[in-house]
């Protein structure tokens, strides 16, 4: 199994976090999956991912104090492997785990993913639980000083001791047996935390060991540029940002993050700009609310993600999508870039403007995105700056409006709304 | 109870760590206590302190891998309070704790101390054990992200939640009931770790609450100068160095540490230069060995500690003391400074030399210590630099050799051996 | 000359910075001096200090871009010693320097001080100017990589090379010849800059070398706790804060700074809380304005400075003092603490309250200051917390209101206004 | 002019630094150029680069104290533009600058480069020299706090003020008029120094402004991964390491540096592993000496640099090359990789081994390099790990020994000497 061969384009799907936080239930997942199958699948959306703490009891019950209640009860088998909390996922009872839910989702023609935390449950280590397929016990592989800075559930693993690989093998084997297609492993790549390079490799090995094509996604980001080789060698996608939310400052920063990571996009291998906080969000965080992004900002986001070829995970509650948001995420001309864009690269970046270019895999056209960041709304760009001889004889089609322009000079002048974007397909005519 | 009134001079005693590491037994403690009572008590030595991991089973059994075996079995009561491991402290069985051993030591006319780690056992938190005298449970007060960087046993406490003070009260109550006279709390003051100021206050309150005169000693150091007020207000002594061992570099650094802390020595209140690694050391660390300090270095150490009024804890196995070491630690003229030295202050410090002065509480004499650090062995000092008008009419008695000199000039010239010291009592005649 | 014997109490005076920034002129200085001689001298105020850039031409002319104009013209003699800019200090012409102005000030019964920057003018180094009294030239002692982070005028000095001490000797000799009584040396002590310990010693030596009693004041702060020994050994005062201005947050922080430095107050030796930004301020910074402190905050500041025995330098334009401010800075009962307060110490400090105590040098009374910081305005304190047996039989006189109270219990309850203070003298009756 | 079109392969040449430090003379440069033209040019070597301080008088005269004598005399024109020191470069007299030397070198069929420091001479700023082609003066564009941490000659430039671009234009115009083909700008890219991104852009603009094809090389490294876009957009090569010398630790680190930068190699755009410290080195540093690298280490270095496509600058005194070193640097099979290697990538990296692969631009063969780093000398690798189906039917030719092997399995086993390498060309037969 070659990890880069089964998800060659950026994964597209839905993730429970932005709307449900830690409280998502089986029914919520099912409803979103049904919606996706009916309305979004035809546009390429296919993954349904259950995010953090599906194994925990009482999630959300102390939301004023904790996002993650310390020392709370977790569903776990006798080998220290976490299981879905039966209160929220009743179909998991009797040791079935996520198998029934995964099966439902597969029947809808979709794929199923889950979130995991790096390491082994602290409780497993304190209870000296055996590691399946090994003579070792959890306390032998757990590193009591390797803890997540924001979640209290796990201890990191001593990657070089006997039993470490076996532990990751044991959980991946279980998850593969359920039919999991996508693993989002958290607390495993972040600039300001110690390197977990070796644990990434163990996870990769464990996936290969299952024989199942499971996408490996790393969080929480921002990933370390200096560990790009590990990400590319062992994972399919890695977050280049900490949790992305609907704030302009975060979207603005993404231009710089994409600048840094533009050299690392490849087949089966994607720097990840994180979920799309569009539509209805936030219920599990306290109150359902609409995205704070303006429509222009949302188009800017969609353009950057698609051109750059970031994985695309919807944060919205799908069953509550409004028409405009639906049109945003089903613009096939724009979404197509996820498949055909190649060599996306920053051409200009200053306080006011970002300009990106990309080729098309067919080599029959190319792409140009002009972004308004601040200040003046009119952007001028020369053909030369874009690596073109001239605009004469080119047709530029804006992919959001479908409007075409023909420039008869070597300069292009575009006026954009606040935080707006124009995304052109450029063809020689 | 005024914390500064019952140990007004620097505590003097023996600590199990330098010789036994984590492996000390009841019999070892008893033998050292008997030796102290017979041979050292008359010179002021009186504390017997059992250092780290007296509660742990199997200590030392994996010394090639760990100093502190993670997730190992600990003796603990139903309230999450640690108890002596009965394998090493058989007299503690049947819930007697350290009471029988403390009683023995008290009968010898000595005082009894124990080491504790800041916080609550991780296991207590994971097991949700009740806190004695409170409606709360361990998981509610434990902070899962407050961990010691080098020892895996405990979680720090959320000092502001209900149950936190009660927990410290509960353990101090137990320790007071055993007859403990001295608590060395570890992982609670160190420059490069987050402040544990509030936990120091909780510990102090818990001691006051017992009504027993228990010395509070803070480790591991180096303490933070910026938290001196907390130490002085709530503790009796605090380590100004990380573990001190028999290396010249560490002894050399102590001159700077004492420079920093000279302003903070007071009645019942002592910056702590740490244990005296003299005589036989290291058995628990792998192999019994002699101190690496030269005799001159040991005199330098004794002089600095006594003049500065550091607490004095012997690291040696007392039953194996050689004659020279015995004479070193029973030089009453030098040890007397622990009681009478006042206002010890650095007068000169450069690469080559350190010069310190101190007053005597009687105001009838004063002290001068000249230390050779490197380079030239001859030190010149003017009366003026020492705050004296002249040396004429003064008698200078060197307290290690008992030799007296009379200087008839305003300059003093002393030749010292490598890393050596002259300690003068200065009297007007 | 013993540096601690001629300014045994905290210096009190006026400094040009808070009102004039870099633009103060001879006439401004003279006017403030005349006012002080007539109105403030009887209350203890005596120093007149000319702050930064008295040597520079065109100061303030590019205030929108620079506080300190880089590479601007400086008045300098042939030995690289800075001279007053004759445009602003015409009486300095013909090589007289500050001598005429100092003489005027002395005639008024006051003392004269100037600000200097650590090091040697960059221009002197680039021009290879000779060092007076030395065979060396400026380029040999200047360290081209030792620069001030905020002022472009000087290079620091290589303290260990020949010519370094001579350079400082040469400038101090000049300043002593002018009649300077106070040197505020800037860029020489600050937590986040490399240590300039050695240059402090050179400056001290240079002062001793003049034979003149010149106070040495170190800036900009916050000073390093770990270098307290150098400050105490070589200087008279050192800033424990960066520039202090009329913002409550800065005043609030001063409680912590005083906590840290309370151990370091001595005869001739003062941690310095910086200037008092009262009355009219800021003209040189762009616009004259009134202090932003409330009256209560100003009393809080005066109380803390006096009890703690900080040096006191008025930032106000003296000729524009209003009655209330005049009364604030001439309250002799409060100012007296600068002379008689001893052993000022923090007793309590939390989010809401600071409580300080001090002894009186006469031992006939003591002091208590209660400060409101935030939250509840009523403060309760027990006699025991203050180190007293009881309040019974004590008379407490509040030094701002002159009101006396007698407490017949062991508890004192005081209600304070926002950011207010009560300052009690406590006497046994 | 497209900066990526005129030096499409990694520049190969000689640099004066490793042998001469700051002391190189016109005659030294000439001799090395003549040698290169006669013996090395046919193997691709063509640049002759004069490194640091060609403008300074008295270089090397205080080598015991300084590498760069502060405030020393520099040759400079009336616009603050540095000129060759006529004492070392007599042909530069009468304002001819490096033109005569460049012309000689060009006549030999070679190219001529010089080193510059970022910024403007400090002396020019202090003297307020005019900027050619501008109404501004040096003091207006110099930033007095932007200094190099190790060289005292220059101030950095405020990139956004008027006159800044003009200054860089003025120096590049001069250097272009001399016939300079290569600029090595120092103090402009390094991880631990503030970003000089904007100055890189100014330099690039200044080169474009000359119309001359001048390679822009950035030092000292290690460059910042997060600024790769600037380097690629504005420069031709940038150092990914601080000064590289003949120590195994530094060579070992280069494997990691190449791992990080492998994504950034392109036409006209090269991460730079720095000079090759082979042959005779170090005369200007105090004493001529032979490289400390073993022969195996030198082959390892050559292999990595060539496969990775680093620029190649010889540090050796060329006129003293021994036969073995000559053969090392004229192995055309290996050197050819500089031109044909594409997509060089790390395949394995652990404590013991590094394995790299590269394609050939012809797509008719590929490359494999196996490096011994430590431990076991036998390396096993599977075809699969290299992205090959099998070794069967492949011919592997080792490019140092010219020996061919045919593997009949899917595994390759190679035994290497200490720090040795095998570099295979792989062809299907």
XYZ file of N, CA, C and O in Angstrom, chain A residues 94-204:
444
model
N -22.192 -3.357 23.064
C -21.817 -4.766 22.891
C -20.537 -4.915 22.067
O -20.416 -5.811 21.246
N -19.647 -3.969 22.292
C -18.327 -4.123 21.679
C -18.298 -3.869 20.192
O -17.317 -4.172 19.525
N -19.347 -3.280 19.656
C -19.366 -3.078 18.204
C -18.599 -1.844 17.764
O -18.287 -1.681 16.584
N -18.337 -0.988 18.697
C -17.557 0.203 18.360
C -18.266 1.032 17.304
O -19.499 1.134 17.281
N -17.471 1.626 16.431
C -18.067 2.460 15.383
C -18.464 1.655 14.148
O -18.861 2.236 13.128
N -18.353 0.310 14.245
C -18.619 -0.483 13.045
C -20.015 -0.240 12.470
O -20.166 -0.011 11.260
N -21.055 -0.245 13.299
C -22.398 -0.041 12.708
C -22.542 1.328 12.045
O -23.125 1.444 10.964
N -22.011 2.367 12.693
C -22.129 3.708 12.126
C -21.341 3.801 10.818
O -21.804 4.377 9.833
N -20.125 3.245 10.843
C -19.305 3.264 9.629
C -20.025 2.544 8.487
O -20.013 2.995 7.338
N -20.652 1.470 8.848
C -21.354 0.704 7.803
C -22.479 1.526 7.177
O -22.645 1.547 5.961
N -23.245 2.179 8.027
C -24.305 3.069 7.518
C -23.743 4.090 6.552
O -24.304 4.363 5.491
N -22.653 4.684 6.966
C -22.052 5.751 6.163
C -21.509 5.202 4.847
O -21.679 5.803 3.785
N -20.917 4.072 4.935
C -20.438 3.431 3.708
C -21.600 3.119 2.771
O -21.493 3.270 1.557
N -22.723 2.690 3.354
C -23.893 2.392 2.518
C -24.403 3.615 1.777
O -24.987 3.523 0.714
N -24.138 4.784 2.392
C -24.537 6.045 1.738
C -23.529 6.460 0.662
O -23.648 7.518 0.056
N -22.500 5.645 0.484
C -21.484 5.977 -0.523
C -20.455 6.968 0.004
O -19.734 7.601 -0.764
N -20.386 7.081 1.315
C -19.459 8.042 1.920
C -18.360 7.302 2.676
O -18.383 6.071 2.793
N -17.419 8.094 3.221
C -16.323 7.527 3.994
C -16.381 8.021 5.426
O -16.918 9.101 5.696
N -15.787 7.236 6.319
C -15.958 7.517 7.740
C -14.607 7.771 8.414
O -13.670 6.994 8.259
N -14.568 8.865 9.170
C -13.319 9.193 9.866
C -13.523 9.471 11.334
O -14.611 9.838 11.783
N -12.467 9.285 12.115
C -12.521 9.609 13.545
C -11.262 10.370 13.955
O -10.212 10.271 13.323
N -11.429 11.093 15.031
C -10.357 11.846 15.667
C -9.725 10.957 16.734
O -10.427 10.220 17.428
N -8.421 10.999 16.856
C -7.781 10.375 18.022
C -6.747 11.358 18.588
O -6.322 12.282 17.906
N -6.389 11.144 19.834
C -5.315 11.897 20.459
C -4.046 11.049 20.399
O -4.090 9.840 20.617
N -2.923 11.676 20.151
C -1.628 11.008 20.273
C -1.520 10.328 21.632
O -1.921 10.886 22.636
N -0.985 9.105 21.658
C -0.671 8.475 22.928
C -1.666 7.450 23.392
O -2.460 6.918 22.611
N -1.622 7.180 24.668
C -2.387 6.110 25.293
C -3.130 6.715 26.484
O -2.612 7.618 27.137
N -4.354 6.266 26.763
C -5.089 6.879 27.875
C -4.291 6.837 29.189
O -3.697 5.810 29.531
N -4.281 7.965 29.877
C -3.574 7.996 31.161
C -4.074 6.892 32.080
O -3.301 6.256 32.788
N -5.374 6.705 32.014
C -5.956 5.694 32.893
C -5.392 4.307 32.584
O -5.145 3.513 33.486
N -5.184 4.020 31.315
C -4.615 2.720 30.934
C -3.236 2.542 31.537
O -2.864 1.449 31.984
N -2.467 3.615 31.554
C -1.125 3.528 32.113
C -1.185 3.329 33.629
O -0.485 2.482 34.183
N -2.039 4.082 34.290
C -2.130 3.944 35.748
C -2.685 2.574 36.137
O -2.365 2.055 37.204
N -3.505 1.997 35.254
C -4.066 0.664 35.547
C -3.191 -0.461 35.004
O -3.546 -1.632 35.136
N -2.089 -0.146 34.389
C -1.164 -1.169 33.868
C -1.864 -2.130 32.915
O -1.630 -3.339 32.954
N -2.705 -1.616 32.045
C -3.441 -2.498 31.130
C -2.496 -3.136 30.116
O -1.503 -2.557 29.710
N -2.807 -4.363 29.715
C -1.972 -5.044 28.723
C -2.150 -4.420 27.335
O -3.208 -3.886 27.007
N -1.097 -4.524 26.542
C -1.166 -4.075 25.156
C -1.416 -5.293 24.283
O -0.652 -6.265 24.342
N -2.454 -5.201 23.486
C -2.817 -6.344 22.643
C -1.678 -6.677 21.683
O -1.097 -5.787 21.062
N -1.375 -7.954 21.598
C -0.333 -8.385 20.661
C 1.061 -8.119 21.171
O 2.010 -8.008 20.398
N 1.184 -8.035 22.487
C 2.465 -7.674 23.067
C 2.514 -8.235 24.468
O 1.488 -8.465 25.098
N 3.714 -8.429 24.986
C 3.827 -8.858 26.382
C 3.914 -7.647 27.310
O 4.110 -7.789 28.506
N 3.812 -6.481 26.745
C 4.019 -5.268 27.529
C 2.701 -4.682 28.016
O 1.629 -5.061 27.554
N 2.849 -3.771 28.974
C 1.670 -3.115 29.545
C 1.780 -1.606 29.341
O 2.860 -1.068 29.105
N 0.641 -0.966 29.464
C 0.530 0.460 29.136
C 1.536 1.310 29.895
O 2.114 2.248 29.349
N 1.754 0.983 31.157
C 2.679 1.789 31.952
C 4.098 1.736 31.400
O 4.882 2.651 31.615
N 4.430 0.689 30.691
C 5.789 0.566 30.156
C 6.033 1.453 28.947
O 7.165 1.822 28.669
N 4.981 1.758 28.218
C 5.178 2.557 27.008
C 4.748 4.012 27.190
O 5.115 4.874 26.406
N 3.961 4.280 28.234
C 3.481 5.649 28.448
C 4.618 6.492 29.005
O 5.390 6.050 29.841
N 4.704 7.718 28.523
C 5.705 8.655 29.033
C 4.981 9.647 29.945
O 4.247 10.510 29.469
N 5.199 9.527 31.251
C 4.383 10.330 32.178
C 4.631 11.832 32.070
O 3.868 12.618 32.622
N 5.677 12.223 31.374
C 5.897 13.656 31.223
C 5.541 14.159 29.825
O 5.690 15.333 29.540
N 5.037 13.290 28.981
C 4.612 13.715 27.648
C 3.106 13.893 27.665
O 2.351 12.944 27.449
N 2.677 15.101 27.954
C 1.241 15.334 28.042
C 0.844 16.437 27.075
O 1.643 17.289 26.721
N -0.391 16.373 26.681
C -0.961 17.406 25.820
C -1.193 18.645 26.668
O -1.608 18.550 27.827
N -0.933 19.813 26.098
C -1.049 21.020 26.917
C -2.499 21.447 27.146
O -2.772 22.255 28.008
N -3.430 20.878 26.379
C -4.808 21.375 26.494
C -5.837 20.279 26.709
O -6.996 20.557 26.947
N -5.424 19.042 26.650
C -6.367 17.937 26.839
C -5.739 16.943 27.805
O -4.576 16.566 27.633
N -6.501 16.504 28.804
C -5.892 15.705 29.878
C -6.017 14.202 29.722
O -5.721 13.480 30.666
N -6.414 13.728 28.571
C -6.784 12.316 28.485
C -5.614 11.349 28.363
O -5.689 10.237 28.879
N -4.552 11.747 27.683
C -3.552 10.771 27.254
C -2.156 11.074 27.806
O -1.849 12.212 28.133
N -1.342 10.043 27.799
C 0.104 10.209 27.882
C 0.689 9.906 26.506
O 0.238 8.954 25.836
N 1.680 10.679 26.117
C 2.418 10.309 24.915
C 3.140 8.990 25.134
O 3.220 8.473 26.250
N 3.671 8.485 24.040
C 4.292 7.161 24.072
C 5.804 7.307 23.945
O 6.279 8.216 23.287
N 6.531 6.438 24.634
C 7.985 6.365 24.418
C 8.183 5.598 23.123
O 8.062 4.367 23.126
N 8.506 6.274 22.042
C 8.415 5.570 20.748
C 9.440 4.462 20.577
O 9.251 3.586 19.742
N 10.494 4.485 21.373
C 11.556 3.508 21.130
C 11.463 2.252 21.982
O 12.323 1.387 21.884
N 10.458 2.138 22.836
C 10.395 0.950 23.682
C 9.511 -0.113 23.056
O 8.617 0.178 22.251
N 9.775 -1.348 23.446
C 8.958 -2.468 22.987
C 7.527 -2.258 23.447
O 7.296 -1.909 24.602
N 6.612 -2.494 22.562
C 5.209 -2.324 22.906
C 4.622 -1.066 22.284
O 3.401 -0.962 22.117
N 5.474 -0.117 21.952
C 4.966 1.151 21.423
C 4.307 0.951 20.063
O 3.157 1.321 19.841
N 5.037 0.329 19.142
C 4.464 0.072 17.823
C 3.242 -0.836 17.952
O 2.214 -0.611 17.297
N 3.357 -1.808 18.853
C 2.251 -2.751 19.029
C 0.987 -2.022 19.519
O -0.126 -2.370 19.127
N 1.180 -1.027 20.381
C -0.006 -0.301 20.846
C -0.696 0.404 19.679
O -1.920 0.281 19.498
N 0.085 1.129 18.895
C -0.548 1.814 17.760
C -1.133 0.794 16.783
O -2.210 1.000 16.222
N -0.417 -0.316 16.597
C -0.997 -1.378 15.756
C -2.347 -1.818 16.310
O -3.313 -2.010 15.564
N -2.412 -1.962 17.628
C -3.641 -2.512 18.229
C -4.825 -1.572 18.031
O -5.945 -2.014 17.789
N -4.582 -0.267 18.149
C -5.743 0.624 17.967
C -6.107 0.745 16.491
O -7.276 0.746 16.131
N -5.115 0.799 15.630
C -5.454 0.903 14.211
C -6.152 -0.350 13.711
O -7.054 -0.273 12.862
N -5.733 -1.484 14.262
C -6.388 -2.733 13.868
C -7.871 -2.689 14.241
O -8.752 -3.059 13.456
N -8.141 -2.190 15.432
C -9.530 -2.057 15.868
C -10.290 -1.094 14.964
O -11.396 -1.390 14.498
N -9.684 0.052 14.706
C -10.379 1.066 13.916
C -10.570 0.586 12.473
O -11.614 0.841 11.857
N -9.577 -0.102 11.962
C -9.733 -0.669 10.612
C -10.862 -1.683 10.597
O -11.654 -1.747 9.643
N -10.970 -2.460 11.678
C -12.023 -3.488 11.730
C -13.408 -2.839 11.759
O -14.391 -3.417 11.322
N -13.474 -1.633 12.298
C -14.750 -0.900 12.280
C -15.076 -0.354 10.883
O -16.203 0.049 10.616
N -14.027 -0.215 10.056
C -14.246 0.389 8.741
C -13.862 1.860 8.666
O -14.361 2.596 7.812
N -12.969 2.273 9.542
C -12.552 3.679 9.530
C -11.691 3.963 8.301
O -10.814 3.175 7.948
N -11.961 5.095 7.650
C -11.242 5.477 6.431
C -10.311 6.660 6.635
O -9.581 7.047 5.719
N -10.380 7.259 7.792
C -9.707 8.541 7.978
C -9.432 8.712 9.465
O -10.333 8.574 10.290
N -8.173 8.976 9.803
C -7.786 9.212 11.196
C -7.231 10.628 11.297
O -6.270 10.969 10.613
N -7.852 11.418 12.138
C -7.307 12.745 12.444
C -6.621 12.638 13.795
O -7.286 12.595 14.831
N -5.311 12.570 13.773
C -4.597 12.423 15.040
C -4.188 13.803 15.549
O -3.529 14.575 14.846
N -4.536 14.060 16.782
C -4.354 15.383 17.376
C -3.163 15.373 18.335
O -2.659 14.314 18.708
N -2.719 16.549 18.699
C -1.584 16.731 19.623
C -0.304 16.110 19.059
O 0.546 15.622 19.780
N -0.178 16.150 17.771
C 0.971 15.453 17.169
C 1.818 16.335 16.257
O 2.940 15.985 15.921
N 1.321 17.499 15.892
C 2.214 18.400 15.150
C 1.883 19.835 15.491
O 0.784 20.296 15.262
N 2.826 20.488 16.079
C 2.621 21.897 16.442
C 3.955 22.543 16.731
O 4.751 22.027 17.508
N 4.151 23.699 16.112
C 5.377 24.489 16.248
C 5.923 24.593 17.667
O 7.100 24.495 17.895
N 5.028 24.884 18.600
C 5.495 25.190 19.939
C 5.417 24.004 20.875
O 5.425 24.162 22.075
N 5.318 22.814 20.339
C 5.383 21.647 21.212
C 6.543 20.753 20.777
O 7.042 20.864 19.657
N 7.021 19.911 21.684
C 8.150 19.055 21.309
C 7.781 18.196 20.123
O 6.610 17.871 19.909
N 8.775 17.841 19.365
C 8.550 17.041 18.181
C 7.951 15.690 18.536
O 8.367 15.038 19.478
N 6.950 15.286 17.766
C 6.397 13.936 17.918
C 6.635 13.151 16.637
O 5.860 12.276 16.266
N 7.757 13.487 15.976
C 8.092 12.876 14.697
C 7.996 11.371 14.718
O 7.460 10.748 13.819
N 8.538 10.791 15.749
C 8.612 9.334 15.819
C 7.225 8.723 15.957
O 6.956 7.655 15.395
N 6.328 9.388 16.660
C 4.976 8.849 16.813
C 4.207 8.912 15.491
O 3.346 8.070 15.219
N 4.521 9.904 14.665
C 3.909 9.954 13.328
C 4.298 8.706 12.537
O 3.470 8.067 11.893
N 5.555 8.348 12.634
C 6.031 7.162 11.917
C 5.355 5.896 12.452
O 4.952 5.019 11.667
N 5.211 5.804 13.766
C 4.540 4.626 14.334
C 3.104 4.518 13.833
O 2.611 3.424 13.517
N 2.433 5.653 13.767
C 1.051 5.640 13.294
C 0.988 5.186 11.835
O 0.115 4.387 11.455
N 1.890 5.724 11.049
C 1.940 5.318 9.644
C 2.144 3.809 9.522
O 1.445 3.118 8.769
